[in-house]
Amino acid sequence: MTEAILLVGGKGTRLRPLTVHTPKPMVPAAGVPFLTHQLARARAAGVEHIVLATSYLAEVFEPYFGDGSALGLHLEYVTEEEPLGTGGAIRNVASRLHSAPGDPVLIFNGDILTGLDIAALVDTHRTTGADVSLHLTKVADPRAFGLVPTDDTGRVTAFLEKPQTPEEIVTDQVNAGAYVFNRSVIDTIPTGRPVSVERETFPGLLESGAHLQGMVDSTYWLDLGTPHAFVRGSADLVMGRAPSPAVPGRCGDRLVMDTADVAPDAKITGGTAIGARARVGAGARIDGSTVLEGAVVEPGARVRDSLIGVGAHIGARTVLEGAVIGDGAHIGADNELLDGVRVWCGAGIPAASVRFSSDQ
């Protein structure tokens, strides 16, 4: 297998208000745009040609990644004029594929961080003779997902919508967002209209008697559709819990870009990534967070599990926990912002204006 489709959809808007300048896949995770990790893992698995199927802001991706040669890839870009859904997006780029009808094509989702063994998924596809093979993962609480039960041989038996009652939870296996399609199957997807692979393509293939194979892979898996998950994913990349050949430097407790300025007594832990030209003042403590390019964290500030946008300013002794601070926002000294608070890009909060703790 040498060819793949990367689906870069509209889910990235869920990171607003953090990024008005770039879509989520271009926000640095562990020092580089998140898509870099996706592309590098595919290349390491032997993929050479990738078509990016985008539904928004494709003009941001192409200037950065170009033809893909820097990553050892040949990249092409196709943008939908109207939203086509997952299946429609796959069909929309079919003309850019070079594969023969019986060849396998890897398809993966740009919002998923995973340690999937891509080669094992392709091998499963080939050895079972499947028409489509799906990466499945087990989750503790499957209520938020579509369920994918399989028989004793791993063959998919059904696609079930999000369960509403305990009786409907017949498996903990869910669709993990990576597939191998035979090239000929892609050509059967209808053109010119929205198509969902989960609700239309896969159930339709099952009904027609096609062979859909599931491969349960219990390695690292995280949907990065929320800011909290994005921060967690970046930290896991820095610490090596989520594997990626694209992390700049060695995995460890922190990643500080060369042009960042971090005070010697600042404590940076938990997989925190400090972006280029960011500045962290004396005595600051930052744990499990992402600090983007040019941001400033003043002396004595405490930051945990938070995302600080490009050029944002965090005042002295301010406390952030589970916060998202938009690009260019200015948080004055001695504030306390907790529990998932979101601050819009460019917003300003004066010193000693907000706190979440009680008077006790």
CSV table of C-alpha atoms in Angstrom, one decimal:
chain,number,residue,atom,x,y,z
A,1,MET,CA,0.0,0.0,0.0
A,2,THR,CA,1.5,3.3,-1.1
A,3,GLU,CA,-1.6,5.6,-1.2
A,4,ALA,CA,-3.9,7.3,1.3
A,5,ILE,CA,-6.6,9.9,1.7
A,6,LEU,CA,-6.5,12.2,4.7
A,7,LEU,CA,-9.9,13.7,5.7
A,8,VAL,CA,-9.5,17.2,7.1
A,9,GLY,CA,-13.1,18.2,8.0
A,10,GLY,CA,-15.0,21.0,9.7
A,11,LYS,CA,-14.5,19.6,13.2
A,12,GLY,CA,-11.6,22.0,13.6
A,13,THR,CA,-14.0,24.8,14.3
A,14,ARG,CA,-14.6,23.3,17.8
A,15,LEU,CA,-11.3,24.9,18.8
A,16,ARG,CA,-12.6,28.4,18.5
A,17,PRO,CA,-12.2,30.9,20.0
A,18,LEU,CA,-8.5,30.0,20.2
A,19,THR,CA,-7.5,30.2,16.6
A,20,VAL,CA,-8.8,32.8,14.2
A,21,HIS,CA,-5.6,32.6,12.2
A,22,THR,CA,-5.3,28.9,11.4
A,23,PRO,CA,-7.6,25.8,11.5
A,24,LYS,CA,-7.0,23.3,14.2
A,25,PRO,CA,-4.8,20.8,12.3
A,26,MET,CA,-2.3,23.7,11.9
A,27,VAL,CA,-2.2,24.6,15.6
A,28,PRO,CA,1.1,23.2,16.9
A,29,ALA,CA,0.8,20.0,18.9
A,30,ALA,CA,4.2,19.1,20.4
A,31,GLY,CA,5.9,21.7,18.4
A,32,VAL,CA,4.6,21.1,14.9
A,33,PRO,CA,1.2,21.4,13.2
A,34,PHE,CA,-0.9,18.4,14.2
A,35,LEU,CA,-1.2,17.3,10.6
A,36,THR,CA,2.5,16.8,10.5
A,37,HIS,CA,2.2,13.9,13.0
A,38,GLN,CA,-0.5,12.3,10.8
A,39,LEU,CA,1.5,12.6,7.6
A,40,ALA,CA,4.8,11.4,9.2
A,41,ARG,CA,3.1,8.3,10.7
A,42,ALA,CA,1.6,7.5,7.3
A,43,ARG,CA,5.0,7.9,5.6
A,44,ALA,CA,6.7,5.7,8.2
A,45,ALA,CA,4.1,3.0,7.3
A,46,GLY,CA,5.1,3.1,3.6
A,47,VAL,CA,2.6,5.5,2.2
A,48,GLU,CA,4.0,7.7,-0.5
A,49,HIS,CA,1.1,9.6,-2.0
A,50,ILE,CA,-1.6,11.3,0.1
A,51,VAL,CA,-4.6,13.3,-1.1
A,52,LEU,CA,-5.8,15.9,1.5
A,53,ALA,CA,-9.6,16.1,1.3
A,54,THR,CA,-10.5,19.4,2.9
A,55,SER,CA,-13.7,21.2,3.4
A,56,TYR,CA,-12.3,24.5,4.7
A,57,LEU,CA,-9.2,26.7,4.5
A,58,ALA,CA,-7.2,24.4,2.2
A,59,GLU,CA,-5.2,27.5,1.3
A,60,VAL,CA,-3.5,27.3,4.7
A,61,PHE,CA,-2.3,23.7,4.3
A,62,GLU,CA,-0.7,23.9,0.8
A,63,PRO,CA,1.6,26.8,1.5
A,64,TYR,CA,2.9,25.0,4.6
A,65,PHE,CA,3.2,21.4,3.4
A,66,GLY,CA,3.7,22.2,-0.3
A,67,ASP,CA,4.1,19.1,-2.4
A,68,GLY,CA,5.1,17.1,0.7
A,69,SER,CA,8.7,16.4,-0.4
A,70,ALA,CA,10.0,17.7,2.9
A,71,LEU,CA,8.2,14.7,4.5
A,72,GLY,CA,9.1,12.3,1.8
A,73,LEU,CA,5.6,12.4,0.4
A,74,HIS,CA,3.7,13.4,-2.7
A,75,LEU,CA,0.8,15.5,-1.5
A,76,GLU,CA,-2.3,16.7,-3.4
A,77,TYR,CA,-5.1,18.9,-2.2
A,78,VAL,CA,-8.8,18.8,-3.1
A,79,THR,CA,-11.3,21.2,-1.5
A,80,GLU,CA,-15.1,20.6,-1.4
A,81,GLU,CA,-17.2,23.4,-2.8
A,82,GLU,CA,-20.1,22.2,-0.6
A,83,PRO,CA,-19.9,19.9,2.4
A,84,LEU,CA,-20.0,16.3,1.3
A,85,GLY,CA,-19.7,14.2,4.5
A,86,THR,CA,-17.0,11.6,5.0
A,87,GLY,CA,-18.1,9.3,2.2
A,88,GLY,CA,-18.7,12.2,-0.2
A,89,ALA,CA,-15.2,13.6,0.6
A,90,ILE,CA,-13.6,10.2,-0.2
A,91,ARG,CA,-15.4,9.9,-3.5
A,92,ASN,CA,-14.6,13.5,-4.4
A,93,VAL,CA,-10.9,12.8,-4.5
A,94,ALA,CA,-11.1,9.4,-6.3
A,95,SER,CA,-9.8,10.9,-9.5
A,96,ARG,CA,-6.5,11.8,-7.9
A,97,LEU,CA,-5.7,8.2,-6.8
A,98,HIS,CA,-3.3,6.2,-8.8
A,99,SER,CA,-4.2,2.7,-7.4
A,100,ALA,CA,-5.6,-0.1,-9.5
A,101,PRO,CA,-9.2,-1.4,-8.6
A,102,GLY,CA,-8.0,-4.2,-6.3
A,103,ASP,CA,-5.3,-2.1,-4.5
A,104,PRO,CA,-5.8,-1.0,-0.9
A,105,VAL,CA,-6.1,2.7,0.0
A,106,LEU,CA,-5.6,3.9,3.5
A,107,ILE,CA,-8.2,6.5,4.7
A,108,PHE,CA,-7.7,8.3,8.0
A,109,ASN,CA,-9.2,11.2,9.9
A,110,GLY,CA,-7.3,14.4,10.6
A,111,ASP,CA,-8.9,14.9,14.0
A,112,ILE,CA,-7.7,11.6,15.5
A,113,LEU,CA,-4.4,11.0,17.3
A,114,THR,CA,-3.6,7.3,17.4
A,115,GLY,CA,-0.8,4.8,17.8
A,116,LEU,CA,-2.5,2.5,15.3
A,117,ASP,CA,-0.2,-0.1,13.7
A,118,ILE,CA,-1.1,0.9,10.1
A,119,ALA,CA,0.9,-1.9,8.6
A,120,ALA,CA,-1.1,-4.4,10.7
A,121,LEU,CA,-4.4,-2.9,9.5
A,122,VAL,CA,-3.3,-3.3,5.9
A,123,ASP,CA,-2.1,-6.8,6.5
A,124,THR,CA,-5.4,-7.7,8.1
A,125,HIS,CA,-7.2,-6.3,5.0
A,126,ARG,CA,-5.1,-8.4,2.7
A,127,THR,CA,-5.1,-11.7,4.6
A,128,THR,CA,-8.9,-11.7,5.2
A,129,GLY,CA,-9.8,-10.6,1.6
A,130,ALA,CA,-11.9,-7.8,2.9
A,131,ASP,CA,-13.5,-5.1,0.8
A,132,VAL,CA,-13.1,-2.6,3.6
A,133,SER,CA,-11.2,-3.0,6.9
A,134,LEU,CA,-11.8,-0.7,9.9
A,135,HIS,CA,-9.7,0.2,12.9
A,136,LEU,CA,-11.8,-0.4,16.0
A,137,THR,CA,-10.9,0.6,19.5
A,138,LYS,CA,-12.5,-0.3,22.8
A,139,VAL,CA,-13.8,2.6,25.0
A,140,ALA,CA,-14.9,2.6,28.7
A,141,ASP,CA,-18.1,4.5,27.9
A,142,PRO,CA,-19.4,3.8,24.4
A,143,ARG,CA,-22.6,5.9,24.7
A,144,ALA,CA,-21.1,8.8,22.7
A,145,PHE,CA,-20.1,6.6,19.8
A,146,GLY,CA,-21.5,4.4,17.1
A,147,LEU,CA,-20.9,0.7,18.0
A,148,VAL,CA,-19.3,-1.8,15.6
A,149,PRO,CA,-19.9,-5.4,16.8
A,150,THR,CA,-17.9,-8.2,15.1
A,151,ASP,CA,-18.1,-12.0,15.0
A,152,ASP,CA,-15.4,-14.4,16.2
A,153,THR,CA,-13.4,-13.9,13.1
A,154,GLY,CA,-13.4,-10.1,13.3
A,155,ARG,CA,-15.9,-9.7,10.5
A,156,VAL,CA,-18.2,-6.7,11.1
A,157,THR,CA,-21.9,-7.7,11.7
A,158,ALA,CA,-23.6,-4.4,12.2
A,159,PHE,CA,-23.2,-0.6,12.6
A,160,LEU,CA,-25.3,0.7,15.5
A,161,GLU,CA,-26.1,4.3,16.3
A,162,LYS,CA,-25.2,5.8,19.6
A,163,PRO,CA,-26.9,3.6,22.2
A,164,GLN,CA,-29.6,5.3,24.3
A,165,THR,CA,-30.2,2.5,26.9
A,166,PRO,CA,-27.9,0.0,28.6
A,167,GLU,CA,-29.6,-2.8,26.6
A,168,GLU,CA,-28.4,-1.2,23.4
A,169,ILE,CA,-24.7,-1.4,24.5
A,170,VAL,CA,-23.9,-4.7,22.9
A,171,THR,CA,-20.2,-4.0,22.5
A,172,ASP,CA,-17.5,-1.6,23.6
A,173,GLN,CA,-15.9,-1.5,20.1
A,174,VAL,CA,-16.2,1.8,18.3
A,175,ASN,CA,-15.2,3.1,14.9
A,176,ALA,CA,-11.7,4.7,15.4
A,177,GLY,CA,-11.6,6.7,12.2
A,178,ALA,CA,-9.1,4.8,10.0
A,179,TYR,CA,-9.9,2.4,7.2
A,180,VAL,CA,-8.5,0.5,4.3
A,181,PHE,CA,-10.7,0.5,1.2
A,182,ASN,CA,-10.2,-1.5,-1.9
A,183,ARG,CA,-9.9,1.1,-4.6
A,184,SER,CA,-13.0,-0.4,-6.5
A,185,VAL,CA,-15.2,0.2,-3.4
A,186,ILE,CA,-14.4,3.9,-3.4
A,187,ASP,CA,-15.8,4.1,-7.0
A,188,THR,CA,-19.2,2.8,-5.8
A,189,ILE,CA,-19.8,5.8,-3.5
A,190,PRO,CA,-22.4,8.2,-5.0
A,191,THR,CA,-21.1,11.5,-6.4
A,192,GLY,CA,-22.4,15.0,-6.2
A,193,ARG,CA,-24.1,14.8,-2.8
A,194,PRO,CA,-23.3,14.4,0.9
A,195,VAL,CA,-22.6,10.8,1.9
A,196,SER,CA,-21.8,9.5,5.4
A,197,VAL,CA,-19.6,6.4,5.5
A,198,GLU,CA,-20.9,5.6,9.0
A,199,ARG,CA,-24.6,5.9,8.2
A,200,GLU,CA,-24.8,5.1,4.5
A,201,THR,CA,-21.7,3.5,2.9
A,202,PHE,CA,-20.8,0.9,5.6
A,203,PRO,CA,-24.4,-0.2,6.3
A,204,GLY,CA,-25.1,-0.4,2.5
A,205,LEU,CA,-22.0,-2.5,1.9
A,206,LEU,CA,-23.0,-4.9,4.7
A,207,GLU,CA,-26.5,-5.2,3.2
A,208,SER,CA,-25.1,-6.0,-0.2
A,209,GLY,CA,-23.0,-8.8,1.2
A,210,ALA,CA,-19.6,-7.1,1.1
A,211,HIS,CA,-16.9,-8.2,3.5
A,212,LEU,CA,-16.1,-5.6,6.2
A,213,GLN,CA,-13.4,-6.6,8.6
A,214,GLY,CA,-12.7,-5.0,12.0
A,215,MET,CA,-9.3,-4.9,13.6
A,216,VAL,CA,-9.3,-4.0,17.3
A,217,ASP,CA,-6.1,-2.1,18.2
A,218,SER,CA,-5.9,-1.1,21.8
A,219,THR,CA,-3.0,1.3,21.4
A,220,TYR,CA,-3.2,5.0,22.1
A,221,TRP,CA,-6.4,6.7,20.6
A,222,LEU,CA,-7.8,10.2,21.2
A,223,ASP,CA,-10.3,12.3,19.3
A,224,LEU,CA,-8.9,15.8,19.3
A,225,GLY,CA,-12.2,17.6,18.7
A,226,THR,CA,-12.1,19.7,21.9
A,227,PRO,CA,-9.5,22.0,23.3
A,228,HIS,CA,-9.1,19.9,26.4
A,229,ALA,CA,-8.4,16.8,24.3
A,230,PHE,CA,-6.0,18.8,22.0
A,231,VAL,CA,-3.9,19.9,25.0
A,232,ARG,CA,-3.9,16.3,26.4
A,233,GLY,CA,-2.9,15.0,23.0
A,234,SER,CA,0.0,17.4,22.7
A,235,ALA,CA,1.3,16.5,26.1
A,236,ASP,CA,1.1,12.8,25.3
A,237,LEU,CA,3.1,13.4,22.1
A,238,VAL,CA,5.7,15.3,24.1
A,239,MET,CA,6.0,12.5,26.7
A,240,GLY,CA,6.0,9.7,24.1
A,241,ARG,CA,2.7,8.2,25.1
A,242,ALA,CA,1.3,8.9,21.7
A,243,PRO,CA,4.0,7.8,19.1
A,244,SER,CA,5.1,10.2,16.3
A,245,PRO,CA,8.3,10.4,14.3
A,246,ALA,CA,7.6,14.2,13.9
A,247,VAL,CA,8.1,15.4,17.5
A,248,PRO,CA,11.1,17.8,17.3
A,249,GLY,CA,13.7,16.5,19.8
A,250,ARG,CA,13.6,13.8,22.4
A,251,CYS,CA,10.4,12.8,24.2
A,252,GLY,CA,10.3,13.9,27.9
A,253,ASP,CA,8.5,16.0,30.5
A,254,ARG,CA,8.7,19.1,28.4
A,255,LEU,CA,9.3,20.5,24.9
A,256,VAL,CA,10.8,24.0,24.6
A,257,MET,CA,11.4,25.4,21.2
A,258,ASP,CA,14.9,26.8,20.6
A,259,THR,CA,13.8,30.5,20.4
A,260,ALA,CA,11.7,30.4,23.5
A,261,ASP,CA,12.9,32.2,26.6
A,262,VAL,CA,12.2,30.2,29.9
A,263,ALA,CA,13.5,31.5,33.2
A,264,PRO,CA,15.9,29.0,34.9
A,265,ASP,CA,13.6,28.6,37.9
A,266,ALA,CA,10.4,28.2,35.9
A,267,LYS,CA,9.0,24.6,36.4
A,268,ILE,CA,7.8,23.1,33.1
A,269,THR,CA,6.3,19.6,33.5
A,270,GLY,CA,3.6,17.1,32.3
A,271,GLY,CA,4.4,17.2,28.6
A,272,THR,CA,4.1,21.0,28.3
A,273,ALA,CA,5.1,22.4,24.9
A,274,ILE,CA,6.5,26.0,24.8
A,275,GLY,CA,6.3,27.5,21.4
A,276,ALA,CA,8.8,29.6,19.4
A,277,ARG,CA,9.6,33.0,20.8
A,278,ALA,CA,7.3,32.4,23.9
A,279,ARG,CA,8.5,33.8,27.2
A,280,VAL,CA,8.1,32.2,30.6
A,281,GLY,CA,9.0,34.3,33.7
A,282,ALA,CA,10.7,33.5,36.9
A,283,GLY,CA,8.9,31.1,39.3
A,284,ALA,CA,6.1,30.3,36.8
A,285,ARG,CA,4.8,26.7,36.9
A,286,ILE,CA,3.3,25.2,33.8
A,287,ASP,CA,2.0,21.6,33.8
A,288,GLY,CA,0.4,19.6,30.9
A,289,SER,CA,-0.2,22.7,28.8
A,290,THR,CA,0.5,24.2,25.3
A,291,VAL,CA,1.9,27.7,25.1
A,292,LEU,CA,1.9,28.9,21.5
A,293,GLU,CA,4.3,31.1,19.6
A,294,GLY,CA,5.1,34.5,21.1
A,295,ALA,CA,2.9,34.0,24.2
A,296,VAL,CA,4.1,35.4,27.5
A,297,VAL,CA,3.6,33.9,31.0
A,298,GLU,CA,4.7,36.3,33.6
A,299,PRO,CA,6.6,35.5,36.8
A,300,GLY,CA,4.7,33.4,39.4
A,301,ALA,CA,1.8,32.4,37.1
A,302,ARG,CA,0.5,28.9,37.5
A,303,VAL,CA,-0.9,27.1,34.4
A,304,ARG,CA,-2.3,23.6,34.3
A,305,ASP,CA,-4.0,21.7,31.4
A,306,SER,CA,-4.5,24.9,29.5
A,307,LEU,CA,-4.0,26.2,25.9
A,308,ILE,CA,-2.5,29.7,25.6
A,309,GLY,CA,-2.8,31.2,22.1
A,310,VAL,CA,-0.4,32.9,19.8
A,311,GLY,CA,0.8,36.2,21.3
A,312,ALA,CA,-1.4,35.9,24.4
A,313,HIS,CA,-0.2,37.4,27.7
A,314,ILE,CA,-0.7,35.8,31.1
A,315,GLY,CA,-0.1,38.2,34.0
A,316,ALA,CA,2.0,37.6,37.1
A,317,ARG,CA,0.6,35.2,39.7
A,318,THR,CA,-2.5,34.5,37.5
A,319,VAL,CA,-3.8,30.9,37.8
A,320,LEU,CA,-5.1,29.0,34.8
A,321,GLU,CA,-6.6,25.5,35.0
A,322,GLY,CA,-8.4,23.9,32.1
A,323,ALA,CA,-8.5,27.2,30.3
A,324,VAL,CA,-8.3,28.2,26.7
A,325,ILE,CA,-6.8,31.7,26.1
A,326,GLY,CA,-7.3,33.0,22.6
A,327,ASP,CA,-4.6,34.5,20.3
A,328,GLY,CA,-3.6,37.9,21.5
A,329,ALA,CA,-5.7,37.9,24.6
A,330,HIS,CA,-4.3,39.8,27.7
A,331,ILE,CA,-5.0,38.4,31.1
A,332,GLY,CA,-3.9,40.8,33.8
A,333,ALA,CA,-2.0,39.8,37.0
A,334,ASP,CA,-3.7,38.0,40.0
A,335,ASN,CA,-6.6,36.5,38.1
A,336,GLU,CA,-7.9,33.0,38.6
A,337,LEU,CA,-9.5,31.3,35.5
A,338,LEU,CA,-10.6,27.7,36.1
A,339,ASP,CA,-12.8,24.8,34.9
A,340,GLY,CA,-12.9,25.1,31.2
A,341,VAL,CA,-13.1,28.9,30.9
A,342,ARG,CA,-12.7,30.3,27.3
A,343,VAL,CA,-11.3,33.7,26.6
A,344,TRP,CA,-11.8,35.2,23.1
A,345,CYS,CA,-9.0,36.2,20.9
A,346,GLY,CA,-7.8,39.7,21.6
A,347,ALA,CA,-9.9,40.0,24.8
A,348,GLY,CA,-8.5,41.8,27.8
A,349,ILE,CA,-9.1,41.0,31.5
A,350,PRO,CA,-7.7,43.7,33.9
A,351,ALA,CA,-5.6,42.7,36.9
A,352,ALA,CA,-7.4,41.1,39.9
A,353,SER,CA,-10.7,41.0,38.1
A,354,VAL,CA,-11.8,37.4,38.0
A,355,ARG,CA,-11.5,34.5,40.5
A,356,PHE,CA,-13.3,31.2,40.8
A,357,SER,CA,-12.4,30.3,44.4
A,358,SER,CA,-14.7,31.2,47.3
A,359,ASP,CA,-13.9,33.6,50.1
A,360,GLN,CA,-13.2,30.7,52.5
